[in-house]
PDB file of C-alpha atoms in Angstrom:
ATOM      1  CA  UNK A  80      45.800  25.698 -48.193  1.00 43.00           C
ATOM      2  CA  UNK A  81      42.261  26.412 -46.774  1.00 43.00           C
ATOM      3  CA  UNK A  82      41.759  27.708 -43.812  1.00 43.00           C
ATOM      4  CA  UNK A  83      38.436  28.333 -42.271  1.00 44.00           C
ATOM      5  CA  UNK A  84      38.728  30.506 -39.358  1.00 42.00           C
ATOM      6  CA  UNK A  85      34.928  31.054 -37.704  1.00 42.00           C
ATOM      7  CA  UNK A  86      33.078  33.987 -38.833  1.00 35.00           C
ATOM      8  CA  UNK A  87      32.889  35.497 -35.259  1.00 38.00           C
ATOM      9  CA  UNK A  88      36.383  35.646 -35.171  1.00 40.00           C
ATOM     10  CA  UNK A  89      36.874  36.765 -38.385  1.00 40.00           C
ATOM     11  CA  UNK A  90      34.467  39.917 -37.578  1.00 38.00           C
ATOM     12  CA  UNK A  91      36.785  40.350 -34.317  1.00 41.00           C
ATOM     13  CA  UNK A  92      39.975  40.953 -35.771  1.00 40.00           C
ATOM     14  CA  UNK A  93      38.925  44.638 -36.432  1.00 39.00           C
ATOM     15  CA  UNK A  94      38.840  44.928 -32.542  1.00 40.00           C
ATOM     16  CA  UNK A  95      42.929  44.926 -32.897  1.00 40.00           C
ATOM     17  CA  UNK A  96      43.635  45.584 -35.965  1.00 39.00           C
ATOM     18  CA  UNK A  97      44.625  49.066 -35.853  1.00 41.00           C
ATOM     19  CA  UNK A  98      46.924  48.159 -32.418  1.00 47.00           C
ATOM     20  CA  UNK A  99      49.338  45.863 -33.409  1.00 47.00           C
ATOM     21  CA  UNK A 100      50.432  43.973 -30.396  1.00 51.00           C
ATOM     22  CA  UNK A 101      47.209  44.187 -28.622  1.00 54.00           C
ATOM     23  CA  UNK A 102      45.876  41.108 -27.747  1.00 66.00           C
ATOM     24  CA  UNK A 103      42.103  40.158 -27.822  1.00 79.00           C
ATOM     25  CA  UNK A 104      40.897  36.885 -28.008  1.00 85.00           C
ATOM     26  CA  UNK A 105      39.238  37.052 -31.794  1.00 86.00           C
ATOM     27  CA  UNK A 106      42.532  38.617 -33.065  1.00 86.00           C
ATOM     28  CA  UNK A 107      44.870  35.713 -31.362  1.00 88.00           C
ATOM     29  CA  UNK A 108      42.349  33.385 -32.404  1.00 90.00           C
ATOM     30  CA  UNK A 109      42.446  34.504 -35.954  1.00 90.00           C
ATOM     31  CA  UNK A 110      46.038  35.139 -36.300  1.00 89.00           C
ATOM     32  CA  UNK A 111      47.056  31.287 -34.637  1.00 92.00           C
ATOM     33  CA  UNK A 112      44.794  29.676 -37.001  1.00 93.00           C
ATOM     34  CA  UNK A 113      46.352  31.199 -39.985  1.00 91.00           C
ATOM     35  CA  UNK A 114      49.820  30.756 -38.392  1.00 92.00           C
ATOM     36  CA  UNK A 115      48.952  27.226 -37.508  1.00 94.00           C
ATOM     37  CA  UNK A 116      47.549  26.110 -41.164  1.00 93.00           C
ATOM     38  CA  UNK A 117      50.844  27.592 -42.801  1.00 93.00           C
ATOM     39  CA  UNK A 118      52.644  25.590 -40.481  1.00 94.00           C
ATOM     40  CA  UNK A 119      50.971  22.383 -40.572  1.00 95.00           C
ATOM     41  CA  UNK A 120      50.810  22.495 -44.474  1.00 94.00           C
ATOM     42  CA  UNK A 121      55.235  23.131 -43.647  1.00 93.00           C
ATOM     43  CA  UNK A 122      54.886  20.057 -42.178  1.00 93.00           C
ATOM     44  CA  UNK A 123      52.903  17.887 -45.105  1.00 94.00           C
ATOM     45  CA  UNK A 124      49.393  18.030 -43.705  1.00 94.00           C
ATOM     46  CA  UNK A 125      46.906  19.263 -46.053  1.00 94.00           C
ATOM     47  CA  UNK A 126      44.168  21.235 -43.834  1.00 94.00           C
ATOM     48  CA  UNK A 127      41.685  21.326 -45.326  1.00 94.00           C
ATOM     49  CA  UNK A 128      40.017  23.379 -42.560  1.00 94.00           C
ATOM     50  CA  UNK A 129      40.795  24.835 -38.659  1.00 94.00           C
ATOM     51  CA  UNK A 130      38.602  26.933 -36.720  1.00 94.00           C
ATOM     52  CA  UNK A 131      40.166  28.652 -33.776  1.00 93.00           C
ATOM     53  CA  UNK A 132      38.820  30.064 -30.838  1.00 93.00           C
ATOM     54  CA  UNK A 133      40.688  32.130 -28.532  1.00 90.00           C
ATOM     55  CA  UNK A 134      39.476  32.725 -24.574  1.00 90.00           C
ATOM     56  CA  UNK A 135      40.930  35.464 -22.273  1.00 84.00           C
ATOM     57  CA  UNK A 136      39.738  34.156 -19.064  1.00 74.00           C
ATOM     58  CA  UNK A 137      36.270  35.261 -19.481  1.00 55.00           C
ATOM     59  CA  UNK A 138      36.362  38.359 -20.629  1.00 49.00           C
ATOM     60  CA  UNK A 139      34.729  38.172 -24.427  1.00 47.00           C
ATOM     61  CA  UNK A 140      35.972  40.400 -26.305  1.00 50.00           C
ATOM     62  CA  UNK A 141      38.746  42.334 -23.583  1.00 53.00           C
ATOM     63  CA  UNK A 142      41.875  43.526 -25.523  1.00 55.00           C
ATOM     64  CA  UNK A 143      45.384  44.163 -23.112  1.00 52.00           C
ATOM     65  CA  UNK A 144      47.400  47.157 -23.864  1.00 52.00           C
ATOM     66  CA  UNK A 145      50.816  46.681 -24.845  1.00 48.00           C
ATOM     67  CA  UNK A 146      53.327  45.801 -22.124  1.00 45.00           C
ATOM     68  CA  UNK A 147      50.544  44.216 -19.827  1.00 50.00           C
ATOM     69  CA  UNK A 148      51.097  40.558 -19.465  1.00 53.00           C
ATOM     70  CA  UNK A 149      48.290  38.525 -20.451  1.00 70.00           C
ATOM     71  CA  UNK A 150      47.000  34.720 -21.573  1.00 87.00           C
ATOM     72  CA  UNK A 151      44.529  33.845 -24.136  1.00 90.00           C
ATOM     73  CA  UNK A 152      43.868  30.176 -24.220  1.00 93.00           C
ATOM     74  CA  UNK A 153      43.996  28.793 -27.856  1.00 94.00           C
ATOM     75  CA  UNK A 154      41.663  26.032 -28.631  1.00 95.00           C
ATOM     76  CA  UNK A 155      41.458  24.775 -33.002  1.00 95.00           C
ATOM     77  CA  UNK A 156      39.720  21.896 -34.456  1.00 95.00           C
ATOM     78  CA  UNK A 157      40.074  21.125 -37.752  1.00 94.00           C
ATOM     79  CA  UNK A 158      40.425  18.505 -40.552  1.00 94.00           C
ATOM     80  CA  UNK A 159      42.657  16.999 -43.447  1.00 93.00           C
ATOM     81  CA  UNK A 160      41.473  16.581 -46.614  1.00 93.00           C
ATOM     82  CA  UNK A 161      41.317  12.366 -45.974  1.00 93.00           C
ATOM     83  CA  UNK A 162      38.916  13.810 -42.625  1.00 92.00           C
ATOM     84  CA  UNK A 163      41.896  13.157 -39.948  1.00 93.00           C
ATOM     85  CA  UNK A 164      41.357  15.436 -36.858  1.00 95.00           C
ATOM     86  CA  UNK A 165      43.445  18.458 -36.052  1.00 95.00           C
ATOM     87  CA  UNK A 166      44.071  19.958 -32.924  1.00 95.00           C
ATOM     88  CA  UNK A 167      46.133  22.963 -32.272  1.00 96.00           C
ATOM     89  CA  UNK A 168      45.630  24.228 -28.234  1.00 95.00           C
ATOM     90  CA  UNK A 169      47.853  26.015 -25.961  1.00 95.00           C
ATOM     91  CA  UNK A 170      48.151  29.555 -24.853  1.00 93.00           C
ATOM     92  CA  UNK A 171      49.205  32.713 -26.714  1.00 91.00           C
ATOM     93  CA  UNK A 172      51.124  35.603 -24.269  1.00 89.00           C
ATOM     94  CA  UNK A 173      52.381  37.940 -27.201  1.00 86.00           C
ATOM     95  CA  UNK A 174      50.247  37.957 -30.987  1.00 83.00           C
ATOM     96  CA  UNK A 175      51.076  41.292 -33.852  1.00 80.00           C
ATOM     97  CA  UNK A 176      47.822  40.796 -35.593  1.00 74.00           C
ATOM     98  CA  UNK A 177      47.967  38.616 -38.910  1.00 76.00           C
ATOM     99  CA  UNK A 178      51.572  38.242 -38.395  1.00 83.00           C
ATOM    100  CA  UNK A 179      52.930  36.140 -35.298  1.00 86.00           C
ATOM    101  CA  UNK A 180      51.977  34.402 -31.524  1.00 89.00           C
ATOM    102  CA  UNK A 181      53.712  33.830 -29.049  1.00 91.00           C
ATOM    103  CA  UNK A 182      53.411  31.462 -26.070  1.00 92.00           C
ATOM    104  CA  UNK A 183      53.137  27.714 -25.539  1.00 95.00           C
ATOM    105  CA  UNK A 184      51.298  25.866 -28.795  1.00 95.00           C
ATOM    106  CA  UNK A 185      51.323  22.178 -29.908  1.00 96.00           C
ATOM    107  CA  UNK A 186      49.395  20.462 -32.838  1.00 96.00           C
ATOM    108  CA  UNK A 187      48.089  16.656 -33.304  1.00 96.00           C
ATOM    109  CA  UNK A 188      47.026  15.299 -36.173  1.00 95.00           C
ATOM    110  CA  UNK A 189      45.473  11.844 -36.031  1.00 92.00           C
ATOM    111  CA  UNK A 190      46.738  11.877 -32.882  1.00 89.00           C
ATOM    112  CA  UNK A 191      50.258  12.397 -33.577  1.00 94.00           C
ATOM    113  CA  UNK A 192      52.388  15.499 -32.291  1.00 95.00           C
ATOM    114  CA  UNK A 193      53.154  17.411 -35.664  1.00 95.00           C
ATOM    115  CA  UNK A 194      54.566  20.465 -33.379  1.00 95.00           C
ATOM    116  CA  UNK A 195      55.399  22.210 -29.714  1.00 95.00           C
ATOM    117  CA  UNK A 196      56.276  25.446 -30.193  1.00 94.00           C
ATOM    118  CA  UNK A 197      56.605  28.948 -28.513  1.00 92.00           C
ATOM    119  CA  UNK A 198      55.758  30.948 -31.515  1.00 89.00           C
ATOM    120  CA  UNK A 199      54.331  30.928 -35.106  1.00 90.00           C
ATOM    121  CA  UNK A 200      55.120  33.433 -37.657  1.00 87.00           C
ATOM    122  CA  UNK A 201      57.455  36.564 -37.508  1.00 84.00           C
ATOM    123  CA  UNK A 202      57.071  38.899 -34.511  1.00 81.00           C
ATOM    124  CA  UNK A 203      58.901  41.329 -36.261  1.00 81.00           C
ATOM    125  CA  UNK A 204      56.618  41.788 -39.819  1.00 69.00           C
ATOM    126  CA  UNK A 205      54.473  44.212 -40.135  1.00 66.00           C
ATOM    127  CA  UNK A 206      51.106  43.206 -38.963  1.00 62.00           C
ATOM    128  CA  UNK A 207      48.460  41.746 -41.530  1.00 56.00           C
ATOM    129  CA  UNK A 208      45.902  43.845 -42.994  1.00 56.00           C
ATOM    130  CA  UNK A 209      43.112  44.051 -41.704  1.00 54.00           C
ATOM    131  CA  UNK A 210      39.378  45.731 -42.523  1.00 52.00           C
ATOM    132  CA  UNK A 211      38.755  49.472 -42.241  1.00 56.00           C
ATOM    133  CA  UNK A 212      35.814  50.716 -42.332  1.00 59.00           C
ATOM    134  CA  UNK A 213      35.341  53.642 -44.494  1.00 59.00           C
ATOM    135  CA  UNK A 214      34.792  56.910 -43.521  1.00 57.00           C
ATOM    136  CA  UNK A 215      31.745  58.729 -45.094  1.00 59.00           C
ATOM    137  CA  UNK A 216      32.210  60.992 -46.742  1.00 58.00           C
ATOM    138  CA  UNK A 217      35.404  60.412 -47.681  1.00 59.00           C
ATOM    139  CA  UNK A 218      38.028  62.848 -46.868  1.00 61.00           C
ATOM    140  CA  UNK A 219      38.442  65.786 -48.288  1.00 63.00           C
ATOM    141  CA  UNK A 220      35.128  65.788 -50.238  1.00 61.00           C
ATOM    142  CA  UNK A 221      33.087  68.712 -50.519  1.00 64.00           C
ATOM    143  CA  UNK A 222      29.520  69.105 -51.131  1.00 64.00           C
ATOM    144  CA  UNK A 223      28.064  69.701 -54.668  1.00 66.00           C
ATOM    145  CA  UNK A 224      25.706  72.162 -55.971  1.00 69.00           C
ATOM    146  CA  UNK A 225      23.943  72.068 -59.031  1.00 70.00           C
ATOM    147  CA  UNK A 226      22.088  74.558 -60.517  1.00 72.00           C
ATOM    148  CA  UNK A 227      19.791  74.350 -63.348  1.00 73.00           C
ATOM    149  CA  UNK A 228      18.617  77.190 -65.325  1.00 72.00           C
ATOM    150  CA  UNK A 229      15.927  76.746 -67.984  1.00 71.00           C
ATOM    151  CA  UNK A 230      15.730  79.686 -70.710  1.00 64.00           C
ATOM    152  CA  UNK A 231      12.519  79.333 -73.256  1.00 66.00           C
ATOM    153  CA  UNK A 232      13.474  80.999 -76.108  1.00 63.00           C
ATOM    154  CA  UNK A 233      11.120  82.261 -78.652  1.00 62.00           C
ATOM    155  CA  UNK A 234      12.035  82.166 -82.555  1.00 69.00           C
ATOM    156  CA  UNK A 235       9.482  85.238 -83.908  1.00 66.00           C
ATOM    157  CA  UNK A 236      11.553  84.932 -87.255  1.00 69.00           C
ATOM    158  CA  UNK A 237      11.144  81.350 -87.725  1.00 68.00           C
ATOM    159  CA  UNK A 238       7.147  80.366 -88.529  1.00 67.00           C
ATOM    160  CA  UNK A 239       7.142  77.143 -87.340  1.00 70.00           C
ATOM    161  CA  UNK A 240       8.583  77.949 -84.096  1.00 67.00           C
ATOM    162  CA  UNK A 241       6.105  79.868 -81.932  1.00 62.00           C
ATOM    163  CA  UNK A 242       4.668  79.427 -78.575  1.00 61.00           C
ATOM    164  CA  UNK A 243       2.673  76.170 -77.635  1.00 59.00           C
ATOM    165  CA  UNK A 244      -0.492  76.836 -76.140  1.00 58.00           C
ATOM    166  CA  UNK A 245      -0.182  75.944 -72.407  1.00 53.00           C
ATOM    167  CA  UNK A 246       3.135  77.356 -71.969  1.00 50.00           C
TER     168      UNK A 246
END
């Protein structure tokens, strides 16, 4: 299965990822398109790609703290690998990032109704991972010190080893 979800979105999902049932548009967005592919591929379509974008009335970029009721309209286009279309539209009220939506959703290929559905995925997994910046420097590390300390040496003994002129 491929799934292309749009780079914007894919560079949103850090916005939530650290919250899991936060929504924000780029995370539902994200999440529904790779809920969406694994379904449709469930159902015999072979995506070849679906880009999802997710809309929260407006607010680009606005995440809702757990508890708060909100909608973030859903809107995917995508194709099959023989170039039929694929829609996937609806609206998301619940997402856990990487893992599950909930809401209203329903898919057409070609035209035809593959699904109408209030969720995708498993509201109850652990959400998807998700990028994390490192931290510099990393924890626990402690500055170096080097020290260097030269010692010329002097063989008297040993003819062939005296001083170099310019030293």
């Amino acid at each position: 299965m491929v799934a292309v979800v749009g780079i914007a979105v894919a560079a949103g999902v850090g916005v939530v990822g650290c919250q899991s049932d936060v929504l924000g548009s780029a995370g539902v967005a994200y999440t529904t398109g790779t809920m969406a592919s694994a379904r449709l591929e469930q159902a015999d379509v072979d995506v070849s790609w679906l880009n999802c974008v997710g809309d929260q009335g407006g607010s680009a970029g606005a995440t809702v703290a757990p508890g708060q009721s909100a909608v973030v309209a859903v809107d995917c286009q995508g194709e099959t690998r023989d170039r039929g279309r694929i829609t996937v539209n609806g609206e998301v009220t619940r997402a856990v990032d990487g893992a599950c939506v909930r809401g209203d959703l329903r898919a057409r290929v070609g035209g035809r109704q593959v699904f109408h559905v209030s969720g995708l995925g498993d509201c109850s997994a652990a959400p998807g991972p998700t990028y994390r910046p490192p931290s510099y420097p990393p924890v626990g590390a402690q500055p170096a010190v080097t020290v260097t300390v030269t010692r010329t040496l002097w063989c008297q003994s040993d003819p062939n080893c005296l001083p170099v002129a310019g030293k």
